[in-house]
Short mmCIF file of C-alpha atoms in Angstrom, two decimals:
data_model
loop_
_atom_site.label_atom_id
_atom_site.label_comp_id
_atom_site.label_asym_id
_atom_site.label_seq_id
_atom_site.Cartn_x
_atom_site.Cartn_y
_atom_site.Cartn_z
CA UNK J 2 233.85 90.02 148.72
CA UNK J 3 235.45 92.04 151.34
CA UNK J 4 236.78 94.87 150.97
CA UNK J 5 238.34 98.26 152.90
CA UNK J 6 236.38 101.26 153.03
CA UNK J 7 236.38 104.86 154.15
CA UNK J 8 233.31 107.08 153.59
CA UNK J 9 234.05 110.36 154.75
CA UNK J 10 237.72 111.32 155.02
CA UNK J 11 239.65 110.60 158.12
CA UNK J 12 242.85 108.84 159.81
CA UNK J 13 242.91 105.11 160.12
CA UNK J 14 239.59 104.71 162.29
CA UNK J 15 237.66 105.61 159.15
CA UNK J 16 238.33 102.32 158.17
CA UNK J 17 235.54 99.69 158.23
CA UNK J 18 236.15 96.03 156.09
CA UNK J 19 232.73 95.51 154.72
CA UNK J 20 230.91 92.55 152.30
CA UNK J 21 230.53 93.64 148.88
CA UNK J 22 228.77 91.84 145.84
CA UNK J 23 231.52 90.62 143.37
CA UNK J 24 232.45 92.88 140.76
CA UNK J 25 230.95 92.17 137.10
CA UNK J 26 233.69 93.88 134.58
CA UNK J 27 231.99 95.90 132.11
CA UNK J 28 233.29 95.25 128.17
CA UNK J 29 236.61 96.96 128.92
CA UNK J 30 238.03 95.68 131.94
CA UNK J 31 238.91 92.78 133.58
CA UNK J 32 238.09 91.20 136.92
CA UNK J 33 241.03 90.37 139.05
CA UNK J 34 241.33 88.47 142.12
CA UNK J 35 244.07 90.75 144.31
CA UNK J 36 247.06 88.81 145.70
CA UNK J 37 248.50 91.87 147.50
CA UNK J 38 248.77 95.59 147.25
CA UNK J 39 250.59 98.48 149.09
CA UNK J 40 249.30 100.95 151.44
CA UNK J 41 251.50 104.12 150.36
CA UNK J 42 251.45 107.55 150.88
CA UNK J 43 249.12 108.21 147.72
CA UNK J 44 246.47 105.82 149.22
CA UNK J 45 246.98 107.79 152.79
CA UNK J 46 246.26 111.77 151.05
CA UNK J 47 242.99 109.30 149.28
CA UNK J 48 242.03 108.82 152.97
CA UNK J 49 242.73 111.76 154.43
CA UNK J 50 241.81 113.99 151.83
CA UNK J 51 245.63 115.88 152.38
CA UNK J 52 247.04 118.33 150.86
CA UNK J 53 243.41 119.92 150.10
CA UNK J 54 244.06 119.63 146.59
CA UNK J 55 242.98 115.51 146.94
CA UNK J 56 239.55 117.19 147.95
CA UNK J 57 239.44 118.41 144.76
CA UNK J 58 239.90 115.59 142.87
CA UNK J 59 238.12 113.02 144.55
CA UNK J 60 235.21 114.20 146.23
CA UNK J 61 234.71 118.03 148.20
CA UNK J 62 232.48 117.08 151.00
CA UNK J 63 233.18 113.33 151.22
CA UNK J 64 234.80 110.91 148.61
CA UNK J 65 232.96 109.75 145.22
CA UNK J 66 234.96 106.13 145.67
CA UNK J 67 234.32 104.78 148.95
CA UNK J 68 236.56 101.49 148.43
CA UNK J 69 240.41 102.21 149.49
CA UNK J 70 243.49 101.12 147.20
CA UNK J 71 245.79 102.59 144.09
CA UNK J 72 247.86 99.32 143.32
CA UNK J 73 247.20 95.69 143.57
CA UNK J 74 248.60 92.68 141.76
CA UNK J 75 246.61 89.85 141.17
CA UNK J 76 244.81 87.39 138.96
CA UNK J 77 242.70 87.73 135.82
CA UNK J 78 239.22 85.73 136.34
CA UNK J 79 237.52 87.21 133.66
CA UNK J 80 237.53 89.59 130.76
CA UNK J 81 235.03 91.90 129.10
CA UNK J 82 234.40 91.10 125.34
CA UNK J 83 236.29 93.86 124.38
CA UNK J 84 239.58 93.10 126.26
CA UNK J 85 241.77 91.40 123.82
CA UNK J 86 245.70 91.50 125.77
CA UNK J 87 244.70 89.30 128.46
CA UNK J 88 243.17 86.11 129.64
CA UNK J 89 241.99 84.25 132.77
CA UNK J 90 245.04 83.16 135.08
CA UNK J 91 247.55 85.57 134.13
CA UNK J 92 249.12 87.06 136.65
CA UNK J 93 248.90 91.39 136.41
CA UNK J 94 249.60 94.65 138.00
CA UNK J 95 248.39 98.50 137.88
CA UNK J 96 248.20 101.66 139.31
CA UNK J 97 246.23 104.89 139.35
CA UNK J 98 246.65 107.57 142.05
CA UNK J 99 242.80 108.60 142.48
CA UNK J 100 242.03 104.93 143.29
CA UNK J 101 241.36 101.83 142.24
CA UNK J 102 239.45 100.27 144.82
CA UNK J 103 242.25 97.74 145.13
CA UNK J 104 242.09 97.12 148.80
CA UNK J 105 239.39 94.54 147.86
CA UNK J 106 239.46 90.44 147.54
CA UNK J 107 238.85 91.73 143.89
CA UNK J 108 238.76 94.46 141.64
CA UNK J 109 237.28 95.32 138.37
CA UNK J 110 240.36 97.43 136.35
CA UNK J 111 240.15 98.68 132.81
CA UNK J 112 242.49 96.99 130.47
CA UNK J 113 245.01 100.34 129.77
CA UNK J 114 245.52 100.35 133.58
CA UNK J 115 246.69 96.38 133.63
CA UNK J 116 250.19 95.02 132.90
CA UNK J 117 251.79 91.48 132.95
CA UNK J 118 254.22 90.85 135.80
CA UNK J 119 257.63 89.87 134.93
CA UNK J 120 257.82 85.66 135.37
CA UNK J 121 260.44 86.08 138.26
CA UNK J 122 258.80 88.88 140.36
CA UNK J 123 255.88 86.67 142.94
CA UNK J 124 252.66 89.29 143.80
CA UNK J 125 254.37 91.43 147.03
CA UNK J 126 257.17 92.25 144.96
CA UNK J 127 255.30 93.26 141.78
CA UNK J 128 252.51 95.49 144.26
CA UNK J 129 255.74 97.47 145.51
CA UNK J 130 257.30 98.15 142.07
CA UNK J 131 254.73 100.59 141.38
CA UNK J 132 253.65 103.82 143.26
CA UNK J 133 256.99 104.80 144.41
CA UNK J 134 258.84 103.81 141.61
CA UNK J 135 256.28 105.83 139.32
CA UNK J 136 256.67 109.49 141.38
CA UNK J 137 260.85 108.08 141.32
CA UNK J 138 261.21 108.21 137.37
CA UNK J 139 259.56 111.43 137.39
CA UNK J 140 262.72 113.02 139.37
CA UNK J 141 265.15 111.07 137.34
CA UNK J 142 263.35 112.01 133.89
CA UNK J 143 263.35 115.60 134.43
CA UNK J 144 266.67 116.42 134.01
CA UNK J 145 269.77 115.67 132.54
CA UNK J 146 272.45 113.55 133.93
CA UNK J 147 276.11 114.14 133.20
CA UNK J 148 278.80 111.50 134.11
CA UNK J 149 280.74 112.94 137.11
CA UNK J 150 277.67 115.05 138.85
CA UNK J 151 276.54 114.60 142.37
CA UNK J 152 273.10 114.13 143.59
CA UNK J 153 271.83 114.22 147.25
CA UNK J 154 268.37 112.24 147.69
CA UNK J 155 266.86 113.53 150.86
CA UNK J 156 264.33 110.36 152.32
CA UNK J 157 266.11 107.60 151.37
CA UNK J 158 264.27 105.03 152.85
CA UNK J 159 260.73 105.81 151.89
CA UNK J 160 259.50 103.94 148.72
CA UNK J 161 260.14 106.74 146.05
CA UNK J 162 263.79 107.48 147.64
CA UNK J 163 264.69 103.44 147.58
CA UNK J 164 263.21 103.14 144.06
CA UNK J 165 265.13 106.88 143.26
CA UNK J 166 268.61 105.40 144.69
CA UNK J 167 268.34 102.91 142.60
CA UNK J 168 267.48 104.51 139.29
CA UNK J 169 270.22 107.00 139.61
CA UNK J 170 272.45 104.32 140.39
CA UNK J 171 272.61 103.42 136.85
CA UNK J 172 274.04 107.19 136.15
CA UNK J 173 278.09 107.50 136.35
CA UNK J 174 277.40 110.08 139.62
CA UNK J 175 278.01 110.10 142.99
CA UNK J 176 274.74 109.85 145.30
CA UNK J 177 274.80 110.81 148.45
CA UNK J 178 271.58 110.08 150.40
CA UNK J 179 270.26 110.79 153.90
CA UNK J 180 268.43 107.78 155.86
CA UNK J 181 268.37 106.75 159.57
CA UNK J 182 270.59 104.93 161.43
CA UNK J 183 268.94 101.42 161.21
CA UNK J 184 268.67 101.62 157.41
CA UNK J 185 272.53 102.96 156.81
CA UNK J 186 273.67 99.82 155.10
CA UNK J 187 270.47 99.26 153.06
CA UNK J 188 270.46 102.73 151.54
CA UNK J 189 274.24 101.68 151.17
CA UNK J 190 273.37 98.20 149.45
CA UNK J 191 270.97 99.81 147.03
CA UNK J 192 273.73 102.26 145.69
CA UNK J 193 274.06 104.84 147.63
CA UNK J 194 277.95 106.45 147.65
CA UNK J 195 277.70 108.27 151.14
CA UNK J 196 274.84 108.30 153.30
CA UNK J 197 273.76 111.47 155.81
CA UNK J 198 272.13 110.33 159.11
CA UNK J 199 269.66 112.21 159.40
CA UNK J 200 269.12 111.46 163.39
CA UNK J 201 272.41 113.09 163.92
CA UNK J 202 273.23 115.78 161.38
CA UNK J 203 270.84 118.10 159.15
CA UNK J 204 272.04 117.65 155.59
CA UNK J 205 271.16 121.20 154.73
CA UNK J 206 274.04 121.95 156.83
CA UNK J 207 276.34 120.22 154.83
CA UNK J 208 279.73 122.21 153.34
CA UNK J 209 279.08 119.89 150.29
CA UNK J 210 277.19 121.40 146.65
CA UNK J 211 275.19 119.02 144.78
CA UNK J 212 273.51 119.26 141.02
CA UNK J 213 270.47 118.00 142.25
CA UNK J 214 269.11 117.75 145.23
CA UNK J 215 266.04 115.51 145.43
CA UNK J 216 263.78 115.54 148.10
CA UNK J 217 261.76 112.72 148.07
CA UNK J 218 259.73 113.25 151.12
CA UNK J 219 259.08 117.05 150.94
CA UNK J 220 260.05 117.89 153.83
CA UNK J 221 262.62 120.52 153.17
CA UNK J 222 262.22 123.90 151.00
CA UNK J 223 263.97 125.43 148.16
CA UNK J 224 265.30 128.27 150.25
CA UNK J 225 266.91 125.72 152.79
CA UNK J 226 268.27 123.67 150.01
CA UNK J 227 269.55 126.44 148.12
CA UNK J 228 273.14 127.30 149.88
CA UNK J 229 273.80 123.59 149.14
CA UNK J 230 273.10 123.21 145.32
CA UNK J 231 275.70 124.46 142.68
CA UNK J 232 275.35 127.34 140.69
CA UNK J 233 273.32 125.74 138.19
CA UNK J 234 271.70 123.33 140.64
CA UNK J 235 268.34 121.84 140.44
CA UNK J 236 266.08 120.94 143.41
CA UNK J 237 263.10 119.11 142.73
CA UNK J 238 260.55 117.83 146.04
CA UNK J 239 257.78 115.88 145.70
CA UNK J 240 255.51 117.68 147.86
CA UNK J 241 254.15 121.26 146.74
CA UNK J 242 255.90 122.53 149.87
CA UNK J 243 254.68 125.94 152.03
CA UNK J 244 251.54 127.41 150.08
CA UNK J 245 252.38 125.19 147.04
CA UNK J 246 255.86 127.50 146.88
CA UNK J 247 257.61 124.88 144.47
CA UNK J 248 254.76 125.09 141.83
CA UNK J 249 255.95 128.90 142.53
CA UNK J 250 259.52 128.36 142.00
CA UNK J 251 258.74 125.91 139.48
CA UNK J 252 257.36 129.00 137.00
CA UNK J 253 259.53 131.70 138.39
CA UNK J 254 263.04 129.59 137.85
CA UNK J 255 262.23 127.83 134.77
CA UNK J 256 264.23 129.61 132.93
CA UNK J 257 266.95 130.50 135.12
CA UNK J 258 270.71 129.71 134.30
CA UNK J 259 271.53 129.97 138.04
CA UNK J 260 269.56 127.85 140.63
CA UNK J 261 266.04 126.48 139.56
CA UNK J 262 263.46 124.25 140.80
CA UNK J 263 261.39 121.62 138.95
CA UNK J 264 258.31 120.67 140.16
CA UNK J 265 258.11 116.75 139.14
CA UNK J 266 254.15 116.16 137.44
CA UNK J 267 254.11 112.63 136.99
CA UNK J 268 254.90 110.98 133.91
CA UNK J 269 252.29 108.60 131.86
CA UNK J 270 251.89 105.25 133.44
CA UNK J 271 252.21 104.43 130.16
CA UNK J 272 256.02 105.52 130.97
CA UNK J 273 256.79 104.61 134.09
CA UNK J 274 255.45 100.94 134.32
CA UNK J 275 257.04 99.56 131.27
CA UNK J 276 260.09 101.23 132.61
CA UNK J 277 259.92 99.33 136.16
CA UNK J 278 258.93 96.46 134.24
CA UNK J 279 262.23 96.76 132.31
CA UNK J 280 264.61 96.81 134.93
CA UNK J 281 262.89 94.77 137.04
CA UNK J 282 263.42 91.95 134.17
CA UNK J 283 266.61 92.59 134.45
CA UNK J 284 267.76 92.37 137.65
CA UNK J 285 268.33 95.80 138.21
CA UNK J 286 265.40 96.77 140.24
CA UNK J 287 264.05 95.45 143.50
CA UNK J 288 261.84 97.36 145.68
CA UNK J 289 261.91 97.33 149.58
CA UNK J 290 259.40 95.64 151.77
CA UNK J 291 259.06 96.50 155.43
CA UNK J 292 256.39 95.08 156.78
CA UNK J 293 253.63 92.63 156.12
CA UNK J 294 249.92 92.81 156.90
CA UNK J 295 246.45 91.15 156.32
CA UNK J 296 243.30 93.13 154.30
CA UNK J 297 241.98 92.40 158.08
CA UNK J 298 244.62 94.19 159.65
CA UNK J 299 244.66 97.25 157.31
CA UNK J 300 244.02 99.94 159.98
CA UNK J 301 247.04 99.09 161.69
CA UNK J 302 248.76 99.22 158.32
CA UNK J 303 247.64 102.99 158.06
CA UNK J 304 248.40 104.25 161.15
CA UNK J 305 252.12 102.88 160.20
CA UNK J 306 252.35 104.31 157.24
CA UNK J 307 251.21 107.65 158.73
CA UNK J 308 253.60 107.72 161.53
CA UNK J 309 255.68 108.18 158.40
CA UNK J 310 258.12 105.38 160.13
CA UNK J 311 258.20 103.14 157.31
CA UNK J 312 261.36 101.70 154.87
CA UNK J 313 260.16 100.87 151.85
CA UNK J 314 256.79 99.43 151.19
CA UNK J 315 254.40 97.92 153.20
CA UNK J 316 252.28 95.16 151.82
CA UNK J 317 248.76 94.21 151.96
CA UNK J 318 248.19 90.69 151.60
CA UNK J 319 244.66 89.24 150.15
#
């Protein structure tokens, strides 16, 4: 099989597509032929070893999994003898942030990392319901919503501020959200109330308070944020910020009755998927796709992503 790999960390020329024997799944996982998958920003600190703290986890000098790829949906070809919720031909998704090996013709996945896929989601669709929505329910799940409140989502466009947008749509607030200019009615169409354009005014500048202010793409601070939050406002980023300052504020704030910061640990992907799978049964969930590219053409994929120019999700097909 052929799959993507990086063997020491690096930008998008660390990438090599190499022939691999197929994968034999050991008793508790299953072998699945990938249909697509998503090159996101998890799968782009796995390659580049950014923040430091990746280092940590998945290799100091070099990384222990050489084969890219945190998400894929696919196709079960076979089972180990202990996998007992699944069976050749259905059709499945996962997710695990320090890597799959997913950017692979197949992949070998243990069964408590595999879900079904909703009958009226196809494979592209199912592959970008997962990373961004998973870091999304974390901001929405760790704090309370009243009817009435107001929330700003900085990043609107990425794939954890579409997914966000969404979510919080479902609360009685008001959202307002920042995007560019090209993506103004999309963040719009997704449920955003008013939208900040972030190419011609800096929403930290804004006479406007918020709740919450949500920064999806980390790439404002607490103390920039702060003038614009309420009293008893919450901002929550998903990056640790300037010498990991929100894991800081996190512990300092926590419990604060004025302004406070939450720093958003991921939930259980026992959580979050079930939850995406939910609403995407519903109707009330539908991730954005930007662009479209072959397991060949996964360098160029990369280097998109890490222009950080992207709306959305961008796919990988297999």
């Amino acid at each position: 099989m052929k799959a993507a790999v990086r063997r020491q960390y690096g930008d998008q020329d660390s990438i090599t597509i190499e022939n691999f024997p197929n994968p034999i799944p050991k008793e508790d996982e299953l072998l699945i032929r990938v249909k697509a998958s998503t090159v996101n920003r998890t799968d782009c600190a796995n390659l580049t070893g950014k923040p430091f703290i990746m280092k940590l986890m998945l290799g100091f000098s070099k990384p222990r999994k050489i084969i890219l790829g945190t998400d894929f949906a696919g196709e079960v070809m076979q089972t180990g003898s202990r996998v007992k919720s699944f069976n050749p031909g259905d059709r499945v998704f996962g997710f695990f942030d320090m890597g799959l090996g997913s950017q692979a013709e197949q992949v070998c996945v243990k069964e408590d990392l595999v879900y079904s896929i909703p009958e009226n989601i196809d494979f592209p669709l199912a592959a970008a319901a997962l990373e961004g929505a998973h870091y999304a329910y974390s901001f929405i799940h760790y704090v309370t919503i009243q009817p009435g409140q107001t929330m700003l989502i900085n990043g609107a466009t990425g794939a954890i501020g579409s997914a966000l947008v969404q979510f919080a749509r479902m609360f009685d607030i008001h959202i307002t959200a920042t995007t560019n200019t090209k993506n103004i009615d999309l963040i719009k169409s997704l449920g955003a109330d008013q939208i900040i354009d972030f190419t011609k005014e800096d929403f930290t500048q804004t006479t406007e308070k918020y709740d919450f202010v949500f920064d999806t793409v980390g790439k404002s601070t607490f103390g920039a944020c702060k003038p614009i939050l309420k009293e008893n406002g919450i901002y929550i980023s998903s990056e640790l910020g300037p010498n990991s300052q929100n894991v800081l504020f996190a512990l300092a704030t926590k419990f604060s009755k004025n302004k406070k910061v939450i720093f958003p640990i991921p939930f259980s992907l026992k959580k979050t998927i079930p939850y995406m799978i939910d609403l995407l049964e519903k109707g009330k969930f539908k991730p954005v796709i930007d662009q479209n590219f072959t397991l060949g053409e996964i360098s160029e994929a990369y280097k998109y992503v890490l222009s950080g120019q992207k709306t959305g999700n961008v796919i990988i097909h297999h």
